[in-house]
mmCIF file of N, CA and C in Angstrom:
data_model
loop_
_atom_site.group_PDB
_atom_site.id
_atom_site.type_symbol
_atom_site.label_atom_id
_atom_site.label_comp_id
_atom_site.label_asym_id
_atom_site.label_seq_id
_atom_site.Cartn_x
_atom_site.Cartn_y
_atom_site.Cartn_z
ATOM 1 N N UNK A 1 46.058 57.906 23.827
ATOM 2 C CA UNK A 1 44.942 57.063 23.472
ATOM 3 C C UNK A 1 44.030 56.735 24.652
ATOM 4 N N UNK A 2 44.166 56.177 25.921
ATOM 5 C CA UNK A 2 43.786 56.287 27.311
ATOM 6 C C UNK A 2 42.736 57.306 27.492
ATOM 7 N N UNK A 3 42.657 58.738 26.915
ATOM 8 C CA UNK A 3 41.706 59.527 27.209
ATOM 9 C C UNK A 3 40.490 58.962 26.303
ATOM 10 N N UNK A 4 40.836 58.957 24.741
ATOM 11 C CA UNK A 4 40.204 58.807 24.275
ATOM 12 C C UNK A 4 39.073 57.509 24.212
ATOM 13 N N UNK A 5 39.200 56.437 25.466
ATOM 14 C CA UNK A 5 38.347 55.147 25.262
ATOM 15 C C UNK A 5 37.113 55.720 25.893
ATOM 16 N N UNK A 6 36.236 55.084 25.300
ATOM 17 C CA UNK A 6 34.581 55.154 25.711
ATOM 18 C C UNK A 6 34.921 54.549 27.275
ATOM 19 N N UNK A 7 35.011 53.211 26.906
ATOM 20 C CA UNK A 7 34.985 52.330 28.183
ATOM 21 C C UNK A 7 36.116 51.908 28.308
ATOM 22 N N UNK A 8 36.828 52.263 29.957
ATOM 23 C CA UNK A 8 38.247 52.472 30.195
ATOM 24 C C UNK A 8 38.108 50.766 31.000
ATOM 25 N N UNK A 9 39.185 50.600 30.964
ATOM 26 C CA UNK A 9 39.742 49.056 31.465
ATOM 27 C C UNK A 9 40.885 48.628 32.393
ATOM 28 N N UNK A 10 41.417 47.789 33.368
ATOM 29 C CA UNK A 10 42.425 47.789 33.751
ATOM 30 C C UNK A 10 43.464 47.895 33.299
ATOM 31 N N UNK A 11 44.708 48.572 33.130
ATOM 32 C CA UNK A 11 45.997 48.968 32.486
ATOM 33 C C UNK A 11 45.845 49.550 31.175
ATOM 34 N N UNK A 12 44.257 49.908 30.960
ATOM 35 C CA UNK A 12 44.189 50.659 30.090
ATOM 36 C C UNK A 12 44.873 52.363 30.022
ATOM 37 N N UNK A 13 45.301 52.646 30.602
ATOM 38 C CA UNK A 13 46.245 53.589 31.415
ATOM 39 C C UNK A 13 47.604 53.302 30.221
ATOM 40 N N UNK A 14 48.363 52.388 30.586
ATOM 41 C CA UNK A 14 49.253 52.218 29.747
ATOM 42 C C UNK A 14 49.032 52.084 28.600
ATOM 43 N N UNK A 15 48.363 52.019 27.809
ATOM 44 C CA UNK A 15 48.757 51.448 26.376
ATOM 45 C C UNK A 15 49.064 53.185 25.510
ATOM 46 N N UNK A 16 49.220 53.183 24.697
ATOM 47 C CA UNK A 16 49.312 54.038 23.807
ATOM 48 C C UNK A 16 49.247 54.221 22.635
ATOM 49 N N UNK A 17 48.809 52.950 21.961
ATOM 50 C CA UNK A 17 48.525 52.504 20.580
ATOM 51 C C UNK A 17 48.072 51.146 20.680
ATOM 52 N N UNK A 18 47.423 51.102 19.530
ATOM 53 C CA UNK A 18 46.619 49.737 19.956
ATOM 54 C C UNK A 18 46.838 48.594 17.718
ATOM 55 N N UNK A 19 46.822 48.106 17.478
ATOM 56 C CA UNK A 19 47.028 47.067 16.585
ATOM 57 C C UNK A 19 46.126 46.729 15.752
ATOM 58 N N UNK A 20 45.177 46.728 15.975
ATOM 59 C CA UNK A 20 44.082 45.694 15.084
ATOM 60 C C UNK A 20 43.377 46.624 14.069
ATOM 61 N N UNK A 21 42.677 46.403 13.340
ATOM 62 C CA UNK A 21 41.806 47.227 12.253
ATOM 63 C C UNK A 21 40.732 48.222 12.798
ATOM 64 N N UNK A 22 40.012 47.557 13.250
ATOM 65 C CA UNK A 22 38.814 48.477 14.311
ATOM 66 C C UNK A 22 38.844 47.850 15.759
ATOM 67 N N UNK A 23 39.845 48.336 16.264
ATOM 68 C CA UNK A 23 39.491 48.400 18.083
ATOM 69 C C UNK A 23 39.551 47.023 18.468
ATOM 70 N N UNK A 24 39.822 45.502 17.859
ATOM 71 C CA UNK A 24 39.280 44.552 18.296
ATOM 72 C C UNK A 24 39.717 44.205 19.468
ATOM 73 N N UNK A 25 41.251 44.215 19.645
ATOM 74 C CA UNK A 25 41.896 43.977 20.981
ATOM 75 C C UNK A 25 41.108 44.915 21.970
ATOM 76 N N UNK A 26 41.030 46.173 21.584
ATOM 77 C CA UNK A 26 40.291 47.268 22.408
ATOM 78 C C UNK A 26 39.292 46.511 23.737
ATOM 79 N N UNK A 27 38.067 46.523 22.428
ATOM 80 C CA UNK A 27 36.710 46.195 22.875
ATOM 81 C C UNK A 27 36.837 44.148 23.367
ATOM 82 N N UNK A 28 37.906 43.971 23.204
ATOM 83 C CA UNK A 28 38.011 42.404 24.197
ATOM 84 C C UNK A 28 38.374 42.664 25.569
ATOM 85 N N UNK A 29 39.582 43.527 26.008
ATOM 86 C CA UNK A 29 40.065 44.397 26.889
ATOM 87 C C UNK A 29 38.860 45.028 27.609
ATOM 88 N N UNK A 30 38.526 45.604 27.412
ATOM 89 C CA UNK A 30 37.088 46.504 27.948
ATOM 90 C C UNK A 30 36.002 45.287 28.431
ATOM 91 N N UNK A 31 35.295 44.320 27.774
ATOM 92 C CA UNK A 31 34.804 43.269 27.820
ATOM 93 C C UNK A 31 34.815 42.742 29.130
ATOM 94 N N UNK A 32 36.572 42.290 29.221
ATOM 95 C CA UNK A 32 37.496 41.447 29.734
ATOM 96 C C UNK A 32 37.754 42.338 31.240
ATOM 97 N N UNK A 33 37.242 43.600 31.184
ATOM 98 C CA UNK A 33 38.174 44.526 32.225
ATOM 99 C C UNK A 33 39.423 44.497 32.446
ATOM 100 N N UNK A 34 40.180 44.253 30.871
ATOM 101 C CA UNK A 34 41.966 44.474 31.186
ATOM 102 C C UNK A 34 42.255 43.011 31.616
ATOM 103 N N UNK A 35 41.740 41.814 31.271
ATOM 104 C CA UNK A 35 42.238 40.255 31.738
ATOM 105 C C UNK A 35 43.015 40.189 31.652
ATOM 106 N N UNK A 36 44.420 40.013 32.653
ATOM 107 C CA UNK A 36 45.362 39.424 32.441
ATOM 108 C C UNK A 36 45.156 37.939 32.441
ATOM 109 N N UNK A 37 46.831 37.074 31.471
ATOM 110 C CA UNK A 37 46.853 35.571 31.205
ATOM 111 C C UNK A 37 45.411 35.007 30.488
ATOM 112 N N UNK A 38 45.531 35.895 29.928
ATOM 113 C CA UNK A 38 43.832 35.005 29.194
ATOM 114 C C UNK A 38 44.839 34.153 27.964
ATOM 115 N N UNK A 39 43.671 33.676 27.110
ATOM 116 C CA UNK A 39 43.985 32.769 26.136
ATOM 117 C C UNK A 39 42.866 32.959 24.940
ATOM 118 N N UNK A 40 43.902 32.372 24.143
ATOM 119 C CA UNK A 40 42.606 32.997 22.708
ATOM 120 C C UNK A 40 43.386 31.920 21.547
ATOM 121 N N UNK A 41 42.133 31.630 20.593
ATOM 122 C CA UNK A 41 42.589 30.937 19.396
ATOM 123 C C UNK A 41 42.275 31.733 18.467
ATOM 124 N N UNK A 42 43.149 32.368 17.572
ATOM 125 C CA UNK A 42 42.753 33.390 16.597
ATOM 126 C C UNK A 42 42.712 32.621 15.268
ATOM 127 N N UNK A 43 42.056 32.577 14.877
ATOM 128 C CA UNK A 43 41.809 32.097 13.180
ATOM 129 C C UNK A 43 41.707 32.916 12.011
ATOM 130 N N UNK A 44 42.431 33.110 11.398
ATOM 131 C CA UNK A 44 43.250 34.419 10.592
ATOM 132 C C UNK A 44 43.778 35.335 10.804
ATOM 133 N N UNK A 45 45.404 35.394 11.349
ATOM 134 C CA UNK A 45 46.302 35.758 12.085
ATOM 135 C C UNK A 45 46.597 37.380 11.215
ATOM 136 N N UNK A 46 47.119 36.874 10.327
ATOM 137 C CA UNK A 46 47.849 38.526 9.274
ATOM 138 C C UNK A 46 49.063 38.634 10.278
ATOM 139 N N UNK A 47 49.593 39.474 10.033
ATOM 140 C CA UNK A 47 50.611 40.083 10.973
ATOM 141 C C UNK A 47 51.217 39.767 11.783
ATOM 142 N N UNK A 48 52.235 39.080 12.510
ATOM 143 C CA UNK A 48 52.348 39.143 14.019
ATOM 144 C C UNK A 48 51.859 40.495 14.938
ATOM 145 N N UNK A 49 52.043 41.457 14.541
ATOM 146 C CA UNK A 49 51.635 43.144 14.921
ATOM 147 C C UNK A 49 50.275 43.985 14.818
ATOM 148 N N UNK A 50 51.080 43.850 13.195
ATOM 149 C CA UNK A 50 50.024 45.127 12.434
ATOM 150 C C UNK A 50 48.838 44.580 11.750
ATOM 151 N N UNK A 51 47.549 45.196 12.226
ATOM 152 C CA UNK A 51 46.371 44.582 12.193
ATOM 153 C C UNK A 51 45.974 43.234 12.292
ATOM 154 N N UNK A 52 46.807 43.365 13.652
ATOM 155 C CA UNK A 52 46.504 42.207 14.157
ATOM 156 C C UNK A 52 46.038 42.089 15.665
ATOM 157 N N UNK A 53 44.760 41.542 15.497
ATOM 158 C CA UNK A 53 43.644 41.421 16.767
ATOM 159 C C UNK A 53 44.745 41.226 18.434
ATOM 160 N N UNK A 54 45.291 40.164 18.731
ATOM 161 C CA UNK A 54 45.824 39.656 19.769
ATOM 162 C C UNK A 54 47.382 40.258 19.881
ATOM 163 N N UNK A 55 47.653 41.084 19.222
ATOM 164 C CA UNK A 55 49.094 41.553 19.393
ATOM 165 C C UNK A 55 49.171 41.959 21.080
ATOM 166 N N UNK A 56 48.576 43.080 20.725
ATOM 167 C CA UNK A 56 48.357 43.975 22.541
ATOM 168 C C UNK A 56 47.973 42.577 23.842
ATOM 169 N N UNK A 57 47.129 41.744 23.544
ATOM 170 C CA UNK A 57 46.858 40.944 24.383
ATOM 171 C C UNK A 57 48.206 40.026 25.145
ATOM 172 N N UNK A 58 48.693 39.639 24.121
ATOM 173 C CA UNK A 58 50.260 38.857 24.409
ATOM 174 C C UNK A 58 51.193 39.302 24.925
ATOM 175 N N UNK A 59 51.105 40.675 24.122
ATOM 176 C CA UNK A 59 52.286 41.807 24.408
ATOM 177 C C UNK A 59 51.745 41.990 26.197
ATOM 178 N N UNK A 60 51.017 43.085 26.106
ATOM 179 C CA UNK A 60 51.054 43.893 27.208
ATOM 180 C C UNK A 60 50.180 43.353 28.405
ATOM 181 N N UNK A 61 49.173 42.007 28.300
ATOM 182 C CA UNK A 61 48.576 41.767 29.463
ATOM 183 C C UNK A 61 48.588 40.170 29.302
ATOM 184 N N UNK A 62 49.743 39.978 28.704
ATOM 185 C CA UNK A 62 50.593 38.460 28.909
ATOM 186 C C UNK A 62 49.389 37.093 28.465
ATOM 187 N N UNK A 63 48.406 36.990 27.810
ATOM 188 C CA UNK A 63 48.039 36.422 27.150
ATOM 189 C C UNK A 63 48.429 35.196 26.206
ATOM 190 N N UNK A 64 48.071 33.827 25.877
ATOM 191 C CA UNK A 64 49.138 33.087 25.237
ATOM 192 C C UNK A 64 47.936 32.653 24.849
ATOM 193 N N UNK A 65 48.550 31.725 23.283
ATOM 194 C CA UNK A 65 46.954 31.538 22.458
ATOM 195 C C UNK A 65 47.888 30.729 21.295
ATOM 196 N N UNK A 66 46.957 30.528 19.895
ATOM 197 C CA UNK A 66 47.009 29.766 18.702
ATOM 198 C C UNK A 66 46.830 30.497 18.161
ATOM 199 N N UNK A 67 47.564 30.742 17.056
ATOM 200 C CA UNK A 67 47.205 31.757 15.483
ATOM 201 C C UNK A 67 47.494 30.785 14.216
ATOM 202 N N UNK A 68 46.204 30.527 13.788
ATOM 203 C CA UNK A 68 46.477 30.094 12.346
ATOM 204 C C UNK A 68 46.032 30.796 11.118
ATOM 205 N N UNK A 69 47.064 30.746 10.340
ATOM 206 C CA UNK A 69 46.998 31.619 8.388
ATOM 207 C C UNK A 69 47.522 30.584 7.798
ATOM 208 N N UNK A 70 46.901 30.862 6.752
ATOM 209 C CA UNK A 70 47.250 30.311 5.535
ATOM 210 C C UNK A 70 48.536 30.677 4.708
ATOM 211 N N UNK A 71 48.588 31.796 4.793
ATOM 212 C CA UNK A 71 49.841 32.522 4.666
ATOM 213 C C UNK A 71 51.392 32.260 5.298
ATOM 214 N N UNK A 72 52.096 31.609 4.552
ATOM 215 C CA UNK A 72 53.478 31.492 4.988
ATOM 216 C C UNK A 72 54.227 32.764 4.823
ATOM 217 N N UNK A 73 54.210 33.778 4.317
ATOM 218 C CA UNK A 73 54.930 35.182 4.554
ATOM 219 C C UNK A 73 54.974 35.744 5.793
ATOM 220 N N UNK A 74 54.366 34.933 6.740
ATOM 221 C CA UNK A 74 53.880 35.901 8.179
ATOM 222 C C UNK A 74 55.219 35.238 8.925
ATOM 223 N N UNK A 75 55.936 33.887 8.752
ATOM 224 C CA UNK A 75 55.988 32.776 10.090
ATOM 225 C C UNK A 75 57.072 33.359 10.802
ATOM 226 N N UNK A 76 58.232 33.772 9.733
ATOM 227 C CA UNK A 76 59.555 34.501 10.324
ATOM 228 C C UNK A 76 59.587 35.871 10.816
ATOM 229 N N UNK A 77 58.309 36.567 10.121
ATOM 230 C CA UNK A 77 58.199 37.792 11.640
ATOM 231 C C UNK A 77 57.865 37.355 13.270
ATOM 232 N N UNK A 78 56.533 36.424 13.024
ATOM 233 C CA UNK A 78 56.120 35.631 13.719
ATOM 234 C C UNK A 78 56.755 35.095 15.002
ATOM 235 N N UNK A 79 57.960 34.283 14.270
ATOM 236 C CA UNK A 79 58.944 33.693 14.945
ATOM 237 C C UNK A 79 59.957 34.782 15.952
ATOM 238 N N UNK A 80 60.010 36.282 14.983
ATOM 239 C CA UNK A 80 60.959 37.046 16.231
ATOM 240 C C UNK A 80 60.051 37.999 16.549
ATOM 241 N N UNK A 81 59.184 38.301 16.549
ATOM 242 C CA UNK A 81 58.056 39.474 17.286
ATOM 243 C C UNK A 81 57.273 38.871 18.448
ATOM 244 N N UNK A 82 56.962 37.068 17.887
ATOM 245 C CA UNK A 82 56.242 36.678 19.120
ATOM 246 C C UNK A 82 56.809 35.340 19.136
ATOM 247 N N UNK A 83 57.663 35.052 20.259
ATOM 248 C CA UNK A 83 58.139 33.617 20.024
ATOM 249 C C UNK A 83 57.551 33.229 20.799
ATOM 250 N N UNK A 84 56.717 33.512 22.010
ATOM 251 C CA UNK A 84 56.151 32.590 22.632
ATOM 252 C C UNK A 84 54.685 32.101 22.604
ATOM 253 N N UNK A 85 54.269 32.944 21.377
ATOM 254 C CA UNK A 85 53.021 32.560 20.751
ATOM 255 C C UNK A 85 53.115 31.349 19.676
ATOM 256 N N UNK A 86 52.099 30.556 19.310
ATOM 257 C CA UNK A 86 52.668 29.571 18.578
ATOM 258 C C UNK A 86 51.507 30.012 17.052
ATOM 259 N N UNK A 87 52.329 29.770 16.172
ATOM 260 C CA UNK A 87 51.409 30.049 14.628
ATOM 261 C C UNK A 87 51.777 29.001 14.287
ATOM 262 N N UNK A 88 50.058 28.437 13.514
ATOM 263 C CA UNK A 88 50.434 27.124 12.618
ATOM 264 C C UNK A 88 50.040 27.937 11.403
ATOM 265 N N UNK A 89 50.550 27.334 10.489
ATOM 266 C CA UNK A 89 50.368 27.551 9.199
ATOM 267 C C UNK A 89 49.738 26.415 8.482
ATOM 268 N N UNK A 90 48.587 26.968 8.146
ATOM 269 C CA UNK A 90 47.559 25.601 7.801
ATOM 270 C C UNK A 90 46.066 25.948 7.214
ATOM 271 N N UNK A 91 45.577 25.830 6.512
ATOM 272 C CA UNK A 91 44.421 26.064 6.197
ATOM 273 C C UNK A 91 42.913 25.774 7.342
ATOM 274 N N UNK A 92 42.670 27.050 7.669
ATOM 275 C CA UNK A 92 41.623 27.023 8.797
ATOM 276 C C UNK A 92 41.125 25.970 8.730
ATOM 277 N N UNK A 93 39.803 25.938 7.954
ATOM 278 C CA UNK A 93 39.233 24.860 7.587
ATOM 279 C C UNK A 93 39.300 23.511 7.074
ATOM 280 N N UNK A 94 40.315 23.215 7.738
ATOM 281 C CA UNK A 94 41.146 21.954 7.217
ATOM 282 C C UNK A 94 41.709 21.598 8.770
ATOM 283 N N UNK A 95 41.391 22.472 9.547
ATOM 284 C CA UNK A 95 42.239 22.109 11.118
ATOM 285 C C UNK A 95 41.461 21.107 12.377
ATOM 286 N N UNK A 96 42.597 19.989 13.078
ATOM 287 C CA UNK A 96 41.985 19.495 13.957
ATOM 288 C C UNK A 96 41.681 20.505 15.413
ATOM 289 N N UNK A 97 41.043 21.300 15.088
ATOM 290 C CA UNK A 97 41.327 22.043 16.295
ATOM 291 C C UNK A 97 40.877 21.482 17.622
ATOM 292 N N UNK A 98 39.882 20.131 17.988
ATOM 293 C CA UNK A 98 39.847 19.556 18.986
ATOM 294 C C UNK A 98 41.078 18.923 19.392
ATOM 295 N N UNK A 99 42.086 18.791 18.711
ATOM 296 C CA UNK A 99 43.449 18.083 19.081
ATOM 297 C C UNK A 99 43.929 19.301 19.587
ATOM 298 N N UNK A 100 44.354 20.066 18.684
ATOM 299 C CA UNK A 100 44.994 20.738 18.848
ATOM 300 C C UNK A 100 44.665 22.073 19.954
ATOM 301 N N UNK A 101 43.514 21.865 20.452
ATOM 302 C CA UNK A 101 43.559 22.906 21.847
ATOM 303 C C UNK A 101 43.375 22.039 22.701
ATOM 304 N N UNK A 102 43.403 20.693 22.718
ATOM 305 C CA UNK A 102 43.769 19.642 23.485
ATOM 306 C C UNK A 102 45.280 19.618 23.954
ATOM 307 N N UNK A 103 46.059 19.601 22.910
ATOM 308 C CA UNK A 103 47.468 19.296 22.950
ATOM 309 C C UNK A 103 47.995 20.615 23.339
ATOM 310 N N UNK A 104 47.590 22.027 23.254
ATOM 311 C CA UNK A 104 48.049 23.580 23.650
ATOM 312 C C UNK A 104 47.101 23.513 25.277
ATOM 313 N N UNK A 105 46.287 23.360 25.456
ATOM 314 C CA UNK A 105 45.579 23.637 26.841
ATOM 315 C C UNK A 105 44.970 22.875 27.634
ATOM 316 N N UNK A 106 44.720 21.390 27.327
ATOM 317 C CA UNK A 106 44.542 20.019 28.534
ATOM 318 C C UNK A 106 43.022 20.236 28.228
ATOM 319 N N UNK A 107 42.365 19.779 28.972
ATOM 320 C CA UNK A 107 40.807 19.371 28.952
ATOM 321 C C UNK A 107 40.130 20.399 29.525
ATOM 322 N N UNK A 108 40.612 20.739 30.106
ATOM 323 C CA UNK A 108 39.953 22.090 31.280
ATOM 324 C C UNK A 108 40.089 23.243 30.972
ATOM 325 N N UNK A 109 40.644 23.764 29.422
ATOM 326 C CA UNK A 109 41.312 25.026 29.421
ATOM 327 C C UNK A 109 40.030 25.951 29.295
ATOM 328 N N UNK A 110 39.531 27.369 29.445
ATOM 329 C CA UNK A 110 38.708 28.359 28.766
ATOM 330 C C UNK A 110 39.424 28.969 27.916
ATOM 331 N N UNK A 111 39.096 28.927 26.364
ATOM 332 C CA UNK A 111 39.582 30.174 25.731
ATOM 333 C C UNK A 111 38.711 31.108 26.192
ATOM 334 N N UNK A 112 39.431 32.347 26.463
ATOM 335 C CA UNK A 112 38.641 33.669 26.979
ATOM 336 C C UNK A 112 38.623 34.440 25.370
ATOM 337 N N UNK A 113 39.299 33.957 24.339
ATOM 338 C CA UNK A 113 38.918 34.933 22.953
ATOM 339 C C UNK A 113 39.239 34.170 21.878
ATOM 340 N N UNK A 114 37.501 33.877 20.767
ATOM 341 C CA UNK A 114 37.883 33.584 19.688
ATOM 342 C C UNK A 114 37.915 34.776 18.629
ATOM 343 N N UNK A 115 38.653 34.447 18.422
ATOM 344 C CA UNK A 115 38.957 35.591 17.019
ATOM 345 C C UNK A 115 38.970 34.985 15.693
ATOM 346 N N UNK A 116 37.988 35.216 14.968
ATOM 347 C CA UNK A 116 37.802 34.630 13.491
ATOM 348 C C UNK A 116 37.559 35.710 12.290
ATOM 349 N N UNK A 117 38.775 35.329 11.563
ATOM 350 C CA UNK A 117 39.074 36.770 10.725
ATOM 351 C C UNK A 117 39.510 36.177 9.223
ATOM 352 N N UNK A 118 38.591 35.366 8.514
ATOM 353 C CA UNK A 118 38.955 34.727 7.341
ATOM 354 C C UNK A 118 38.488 35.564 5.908
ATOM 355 N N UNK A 119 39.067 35.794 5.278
ATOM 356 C CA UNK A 119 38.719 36.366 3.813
ATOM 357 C C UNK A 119 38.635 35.233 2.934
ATOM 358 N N UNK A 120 37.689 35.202 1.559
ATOM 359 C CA UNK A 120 37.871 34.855 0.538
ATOM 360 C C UNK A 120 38.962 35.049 0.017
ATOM 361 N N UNK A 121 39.025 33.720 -0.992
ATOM 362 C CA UNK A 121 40.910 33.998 -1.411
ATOM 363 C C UNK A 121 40.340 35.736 -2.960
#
């Protein structure tokens, strides 16, 4: 996969498959020039994995963040694919998210990636 990127990135070298639907982790990576420890609040999670935006980010360039779905079928993959990511289960639009990236990252934090990925029910 490495040959094939338009725009190559730090440790873009390693990867060999990538997660999301169209490139999203990709083209944040590229963006980002390969950021390691970034942070991201994703708002419509799906997957812990599969087509899912921030997988590669956590995984492979150590990234830590918020994922919220609506979906309770996700929490127990969730729980053993990414335990050190935290998923709430909660209706987006229903969330304190000033608390709550208060209470995950202090006053000073930058998210370096929002990810907003909501469908109609």
């Amino acid at each position: 996969m490495p040959g094939s990127l338009r725009y190559r990135f730090k440790g873009s070298e390693l990867l060999t498959e990538y997660y999301s639907q169209v490139c999203q982790d990709l083209f944040i990576l590229s963006v980002l020039d390969g950021k390691r420890d970034g942070t991201y609040l994703e708002i419509g999670a799906y997957y812990p994995d599969f087509l899912n935006n921030t997988y590669i980010l956590s995984r492979d360039f150590n990234w830590s963040g918020i994922s919220v779905d609506i979906n309770t079928d996700f929490s127990i993959d969730w729980a053993i694919k990414r335990p050190k990511d935290r998923l709430i289960i909660a209706d987006a639009l229903t969330m304190p998210y000033r608390e709550i990236l208060k209470s995950n990252f202090g006053d000073n934090r930058i998210i370096d990636y929002l990810q907003l990925d909501i469908d109609p029910a």
